[in-house]
Tab-separated table of C-alpha atoms in Angstrom:
chain	number	residue	atom	x	y	z
B	1	MET	CA	148.756	127.918	102.828
B	2	SER	CA	146.440	124.930	103.564
B	3	PRO	CA	144.562	124.271	100.373
B	4	ASN	CA	140.918	124.122	102.670
B	5	ARG	CA	141.487	128.138	103.086
B	6	VAL	CA	141.454	128.497	99.355
B	7	ARG	CA	137.870	130.331	99.178
B	8	LEU	CA	138.236	132.055	102.243
B	9	PHE	CA	141.959	133.799	101.581
B	10	THR	CA	141.044	134.996	97.814
B	11	SER	CA	137.842	136.406	99.192
B	12	ILE	CA	140.195	138.762	102.017
B	13	GLY	CA	142.661	139.396	99.112
B	14	LEU	CA	140.188	140.488	96.099
B	15	LEU	CA	138.515	142.778	99.291
B	16	ALA	CA	141.992	144.066	100.663
B	17	THR	CA	142.332	144.677	96.811
B	18	VAL	CA	139.638	147.129	96.233
B	19	GLY	CA	140.842	149.126	99.459
B	20	ILE	CA	143.980	149.498	98.035
B	21	PHE	CA	142.703	151.022	94.337
B	22	LEU	CA	140.321	152.999	97.051
B	23	THR	CA	142.714	154.713	99.077
B	24	ALA	CA	144.998	155.145	95.758
B	25	CYS	CA	141.790	157.251	93.849
B	26	ASN	CA	141.432	159.191	96.931
B	27	PRO	CA	144.708	160.013	99.272
B	28	ASP	CA	142.994	162.404	100.768
B	29	ALA	CA	140.253	160.091	102.464
B	30	GLY	CA	142.533	160.403	105.837
B	31	SER	CA	142.908	157.386	108.139
B	32	SER	CA	139.157	157.126	109.681
B	33	SER	CA	137.464	157.938	106.388
B	34	SER	CA	136.161	154.214	105.467
B	35	ALA	CA	136.698	150.461	106.701
B	36	ALA	CA	138.622	150.757	102.914
B	37	SER	CA	141.179	152.281	104.235
B	38	ALA	CA	141.659	150.082	107.478
B	39	VAL	CA	141.919	146.773	104.706
B	40	SER	CA	144.601	148.398	103.068
B	41	GLU	CA	146.706	149.165	106.524
B	42	THR	CA	146.406	146.038	107.747
B	43	PRO	CA	143.711	143.498	105.907
B	44	GLY	CA	145.733	140.713	108.114
B	45	LYS	CA	145.472	141.878	111.746
B	46	THR	CA	141.373	143.838	111.134
B	47	ALA	CA	140.112	140.468	110.113
B	48	VAL	CA	141.354	138.480	113.089
B	49	LYS	CA	139.863	141.068	115.524
B	50	THR	CA	136.812	141.206	114.273
B	51	ALA	CA	137.011	138.022	113.868
B	52	ARG	CA	137.447	136.816	117.689
B	53	SER	CA	134.631	139.820	118.735
B	54	THR	CA	132.239	136.695	116.145
B	55	ASP	CA	132.568	133.498	117.416
B	56	GLY	CA	129.890	131.137	118.721
B	57	THR	CA	126.928	129.660	117.870
B	58	PHE	CA	124.530	132.070	116.347
B	59	SER	CA	120.974	131.375	114.529
B	60	GLY	CA	119.097	133.866	112.007
B	61	THR	CA	118.428	134.445	108.779
B	62	LEU	CA	121.127	134.000	105.826
B	63	SER	CA	122.402	136.911	104.085
B	64	TYR	CA	124.996	137.967	101.142
B	65	TRP	CA	127.778	139.989	101.993
B	66	ALA	CA	130.412	139.731	99.700
B	67	PRO	CA	132.757	136.403	97.916
B	68	GLY	CA	132.987	133.978	100.748
B	69	LYS	CA	131.422	136.432	103.008
B	70	LEU	CA	127.994	136.155	104.411
B	71	ARG	CA	125.878	137.150	107.690
B	72	VAL	CA	123.807	135.439	109.809
B	73	GLY	CA	121.467	137.857	111.548
B	74	LYS	CA	123.969	140.820	111.696
B	75	ARG	CA	127.048	138.250	112.271
B	76	ALA	CA	129.261	138.357	109.606
B	77	PHE	CA	131.481	135.222	109.184
B	78	TRP	CA	133.587	133.609	106.356
B	79	VAL	CA	133.074	130.663	104.429
B	80	ALA	CA	136.078	128.145	103.652
B	81	GLU	CA	136.307	125.424	101.186
B	82	ASP	CA	136.204	122.609	105.031
B	83	THR	CA	133.077	124.601	106.198
B	84	ALA	CA	130.480	121.566	106.755
B	85	ILE	CA	127.372	122.565	105.027
B	86	GLN	CA	124.223	120.799	106.192
B	87	ASN	CA	120.965	121.296	104.387
B	88	SER	CA	117.368	119.790	104.887
B	89	GLY	CA	115.509	121.010	102.299
B	90	GLY	CA	116.256	125.318	102.142
B	91	LEU	CA	119.631	125.838	100.809
B	92	CYS	CA	120.454	123.381	98.212
B	93	GLY	CA	118.354	120.587	96.319
B	94	ASN	CA	114.615	120.385	95.883
B	95	GLY	CA	114.230	119.876	99.986
B	96	SER	CA	113.141	115.662	98.895
B	97	SER	CA	115.970	114.368	101.994
B	98	PRO	CA	119.149	115.642	103.321
B	99	LYS	CA	122.483	116.226	101.778
B	100	ILE	CA	125.759	118.624	102.068
B	101	CYS	CA	125.820	121.979	100.094
B	102	THR	CA	128.257	123.235	98.256
B	103	ALA	CA	129.934	127.018	99.286
B	104	ASP	CA	128.843	127.997	95.898
B	105	GLU	CA	125.223	126.654	96.746
B	106	LEU	CA	125.134	128.465	100.161
B	107	ASP	CA	126.466	131.618	98.649
B	108	ALA	CA	123.178	131.589	95.754
B	109	ALA	CA	120.706	130.649	98.960
B	110	ALA	CA	122.206	133.833	101.258
B	111	LYS	CA	121.462	135.772	98.028
B	112	LYS	CA	117.442	134.946	98.338
B	113	LYS	CA	117.525	136.409	102.160
B	114	SER	CA	115.255	133.490	102.950
B	115	VAL	CA	116.711	130.727	104.168
B	116	LYS	CA	116.835	130.152	108.452
B	117	VAL	CA	120.353	128.887	109.583
B	118	LYS	CA	122.690	128.049	112.511
B	119	VAL	CA	126.197	129.136	111.871
B	120	THR	CA	129.473	127.681	114.415
B	121	ILE	CA	132.131	130.278	114.225
B	122	LYS	CA	135.350	129.962	114.749
B	123	SER	CA	138.086	132.835	114.640
B	124	GLY	CA	135.177	134.367	111.823
B	125	ILE	CA	135.294	131.438	109.473
B	126	ALA	CA	132.033	128.738	109.333
B	127	THR	CA	133.115	125.442	111.007
B	128	THR	CA	129.517	124.856	110.324
B	129	VAL	CA	126.490	125.738	108.575
B	130	ILE	CA	123.221	123.872	109.720
B	131	ASP	CA	119.606	124.134	107.610
B	132	GLN	CA	117.089	125.354	110.204
B	133	THR	CA	114.901	125.330	107.372
B	134	PRO	CA	113.329	121.799	106.927
B	135	ARG	CA	111.182	121.082	104.027
B	136	SER	CA	108.865	118.532	102.904
B	137	SER	CA	108.860	116.441	99.212
B	138	THR	CA	106.926	118.850	97.319
B	139	GLY	CA	109.600	121.794	98.520
B	140	GLU	CA	107.388	123.350	100.872
B	141	PRO	CA	108.124	124.044	104.360
B	142	ASN	CA	107.846	121.248	106.661
B	143	GLN	CA	105.409	121.877	109.191
B	144	GLY	CA	103.957	118.562	109.909
B	145	ASN	CA	106.353	117.469	112.657
B	146	THR	CA	105.349	119.497	115.420
B	147	GLY	CA	104.842	117.186	118.392
B	148	ASN	CA	101.196	117.709	118.120
B	149	ASN	CA	99.674	114.005	117.857
B	150	SER	CA	95.750	115.072	116.645
B	151	GLY	CA	94.727	115.434	113.030
B	152	ASN	CA	92.640	118.093	111.575
B	153	ASN	CA	89.615	117.280	113.067
B	154	GLY	CA	90.898	116.362	116.034
B	155	THR	CA	90.925	112.751	115.617
B	156	ARG	CA	94.267	110.916	117.561
B	157	ILE	CA	96.884	109.904	114.708
B	158	SER	CA	99.008	106.255	115.172
B	159	ALA	CA	102.174	105.137	115.610
B	160	CYS	CA	104.397	104.934	112.654
B	161	LEU	CA	104.359	101.076	111.627
B	162	VAL	CA	107.486	98.985	110.745
B	163	LYS	CA	105.820	99.168	106.892
B	164	ASP	CA	105.053	102.728	106.664
B	165	LEU	CA	109.251	103.854	107.137
B	166	LYS	CA	111.659	104.018	104.241
B	167	LEU	CA	114.964	103.586	106.034
B	168	GLN	CA	118.184	105.043	104.867
B	169	SER	CA	122.111	106.258	106.357
B	170	GLN	CA	123.653	109.035	105.297
B	171	THR	CA	126.699	110.675	105.983
B	172	MET	CA	127.439	113.379	108.328
B	173	SER	CA	130.314	116.109	108.284
B	174	ARG	CA	129.928	116.929	111.991
B	175	PRO	CA	129.978	115.479	114.655
B	176	ILE	CA	132.732	113.666	113.394
B	177	ASN	CA	132.889	109.826	113.350
B	178	HIS	CA	128.788	109.679	113.171
B	179	ILE	CA	126.462	108.847	110.420
B	180	MET	CA	122.500	110.015	110.219
B	181	LEU	CA	120.022	107.499	109.736
B	182	VAL	CA	116.769	109.014	108.393
B	183	ALA	CA	113.461	107.533	108.294
B	184	THR	CA	110.832	108.155	105.379
B	185	ASN	CA	107.234	108.230	105.767
B	186	GLN	CA	106.288	106.348	102.250
B	187	SER	CA	102.417	105.515	103.690
B	188	SER	CA	99.551	107.321	102.501
B	189	ARG	CA	98.929	108.387	106.380
B	190	ALA	CA	99.963	110.571	108.773
B	191	CYS	CA	101.891	109.049	111.485
B	192	THR	CA	103.783	109.219	115.526
B	193	ILE	CA	107.020	108.200	115.946
B	194	SER	CA	107.692	108.680	119.883
B	195	SER	CA	110.937	106.906	120.109
B	196	TYR	CA	114.085	105.707	118.793
B	197	PRO	CA	115.452	103.285	116.168
B	198	PHE	CA	117.014	99.729	117.877
B	199	LEU	CA	120.118	99.119	116.441
B	200	PHE	CA	121.787	95.816	115.766
B	201	ILE	CA	125.474	96.682	114.521
B	202	SER	CA	127.134	93.084	114.770
B	203	ASP	CA	127.212	89.749	116.556
B	204	ASP	CA	130.352	90.409	119.077
B	205	GLN	CA	127.979	93.129	120.271
B	206	ASN	CA	126.960	92.247	123.950
B	207	ALA	CA	124.521	94.280	124.458
B	208	PRO	CA	122.512	97.237	122.526
B	209	PRO	CA	123.934	100.634	121.589
B	210	ARG	CA	123.465	103.057	123.819
B	211	ILE	CA	120.798	105.648	123.808
B	212	VAL	CA	121.111	109.045	124.338
B	213	GLU	CA	118.771	109.663	126.854
B	214	GLU	CA	119.256	113.464	126.672
B	215	SER	CA	118.016	113.881	123.464
B	216	LYS	CA	114.857	112.380	123.476
B	217	PRO	CA	111.933	115.291	122.665
B	218	LYS	CA	108.913	116.303	124.723
B	219	SER	CA	106.704	114.274	122.956
B	220	ALA	CA	105.696	112.436	119.911
B	221	PHE	CA	105.491	114.453	116.649
B	222	VAL	CA	104.036	113.639	113.637
B	223	VAL	CA	105.604	112.292	110.183
B	224	LYS	CA	103.200	113.296	107.027
B	225	PRO	CA	103.869	111.568	103.906
B	226	ASN	CA	107.007	112.234	101.998
B	227	GLU	CA	108.107	113.247	105.736
B	228	HIS	CA	110.762	112.557	107.978
B	229	ALA	CA	112.785	111.596	111.188
B	230	PHE	CA	116.468	112.064	112.113
B	231	ALA	CA	118.621	110.102	114.501
B	232	SER	CA	122.312	110.344	114.355
B	233	ILE	CA	124.563	107.344	115.269
B	234	ASN	CA	127.855	107.739	117.112
B	235	LEU	CA	129.985	105.206	115.743
B	236	GLN	CA	133.504	105.999	117.187
B	237	ASP	CA	135.175	107.705	120.625
B	238	ALA	CA	136.027	111.187	118.809
B	239	THR	CA	139.144	111.287	120.488
B	240	GLY	CA	140.371	107.844	118.404
B	241	GLU	CA	141.941	106.349	121.403
B	242	SER	CA	139.404	103.772	122.361
B	243	ASP	CA	140.750	100.511	122.705
B	244	GLY	CA	136.975	98.863	122.959
B	245	PRO	CA	135.920	95.687	120.519
B	246	GLN	CA	135.677	96.847	116.769
B	247	ALA	CA	132.947	95.710	114.214
B	248	LYS	CA	135.762	95.864	111.193
B	249	GLY	CA	133.942	96.957	107.680
B	250	ILE	CA	130.473	97.276	108.265
B	251	THR	CA	128.733	97.916	104.921
B	252	LYS	CA	125.131	97.203	106.241
B	253	PHE	CA	123.613	96.935	109.901
B	254	GLN	CA	119.506	95.898	111.140
B	255	VAL	CA	117.044	98.726	112.394
B	256	GLY	CA	113.852	98.202	114.466
B	257	PRO	CA	112.445	101.379	113.675
B	258	VAL	CA	109.818	101.661	116.546
B	259	PRO	CA	109.480	99.645	119.237
B	260	ARG	CA	107.548	95.697	119.152
B	261	LYS	CA	105.079	97.484	121.513
B	262	ASP	CA	103.630	99.802	118.699
B	263	ASP	CA	104.262	97.485	115.551
B	264	ASN	CA	103.417	93.280	115.977
B	265	THR	CA	104.165	92.410	112.711
B	266	SER	CA	107.134	89.930	111.718
B	267	GLN	CA	108.630	92.699	109.909
B	268	SER	CA	110.911	94.384	112.952
B	269	MET	CA	114.198	94.632	112.024
B	270	VAL	CA	115.238	96.406	109.094
B	271	THR	CA	118.838	95.718	106.564
B	272	VAL	CA	120.424	99.509	106.031
B	273	ALA	CA	123.178	100.117	104.235
B	274	THR	CA	125.843	102.088	104.723
B	275	PRO	CA	125.845	105.899	103.627
B	276	GLY	CA	127.200	105.205	99.776
B	277	GLY	CA	127.605	101.361	100.972
B	278	LYS	CA	131.127	102.127	101.933
B	279	PRO	CA	132.612	99.769	104.911
B	280	VAL	CA	132.891	101.766	108.319
B	281	ASP	CA	134.088	100.710	111.765
B	282	VAL	CA	132.330	100.760	114.769
B	283	ASP	CA	133.582	100.478	118.613
B	284	LEU	CA	131.042	98.276	119.698
B	285	ASP	CA	131.725	99.792	123.111
B	286	VAL	CA	131.521	103.290	122.278
B	287	VAL	CA	128.318	103.425	119.325
B	288	SER	CA	125.026	105.130	120.746
B	289	VAL	CA	122.137	106.533	119.108
B	290	SER	CA	119.582	109.204	119.588
B	291	TYR	CA	115.697	109.614	119.586
B	292	TRP	CA	113.657	110.069	116.518
B	293	LEU	CA	113.809	113.777	115.908
B	294	ALA	CA	111.939	116.516	113.828
B	295	ASP	CA	114.554	118.569	112.965
B	296	PRO	CA	118.009	116.931	110.875
B	297	ASN	CA	119.925	120.145	112.828
B	298	ASP	CA	118.909	118.544	116.934
B	299	ALA	CA	119.429	115.375	115.559
B	300	ALA	CA	123.216	116.349	114.609
B	301	SER	CA	123.723	118.219	117.666
B	302	TRP	CA	123.680	114.125	119.264
């Protein structure tokens, strides 16, 4: 048995044991009395039949059902050790920055019944759980990134400058071969972002990385102080079969977070380390970057 499924099958075993115990205590209950008898008879087949009927991607409130089993809205799903759980402030941590949550943290969040998530389910098992409750650095819901470029008094909010933004990269478990670029507004004013980050990976690249035009938001959005904008970077072909030129062992790269027309200062490019400073290989024919987006879940979809 794969170690990645230990959490899942331990939970199934627990539920099956409970079902057998209840059946033994009430032998006259009959085959149609409860789900417990169904589990005691054919726990594996029952689980698979239920699982296939709930496959897909679903959004809603996260809630707790049983050990290792949660709900998104009314859809039940199992959680495995290799389920990718991506947080933006509602699931775990203090909301100051995105992170990867543990399965135990997911259980704890589910019991609160207040977190919105998007869950992709395959064969009844969650492959990804993505937090859809962005938070600010204070832990409050992030209401700043709305696409409205005007302040409370109707004044126009100006574009973010390079000096306004602190850049960092973070790991992404899904999609594979991607990293997340996070821009935090470190200034004391709100500003708007409407473009994409310009990337310079290596002297070997013949052209700038491709921009994922499909990711372009409908309008510029406001980034309040200490809040974030997100862009995903695709480093490699998902199949691993591309034979394009490679930039090997990259530990840092250059980012122009805003177009030069929006910021005429001398500081136009910023050096950003790879996640944890760990070396990565970049396929220079494949590398691409999304637009800046207000929601990390949207950025992760590209």
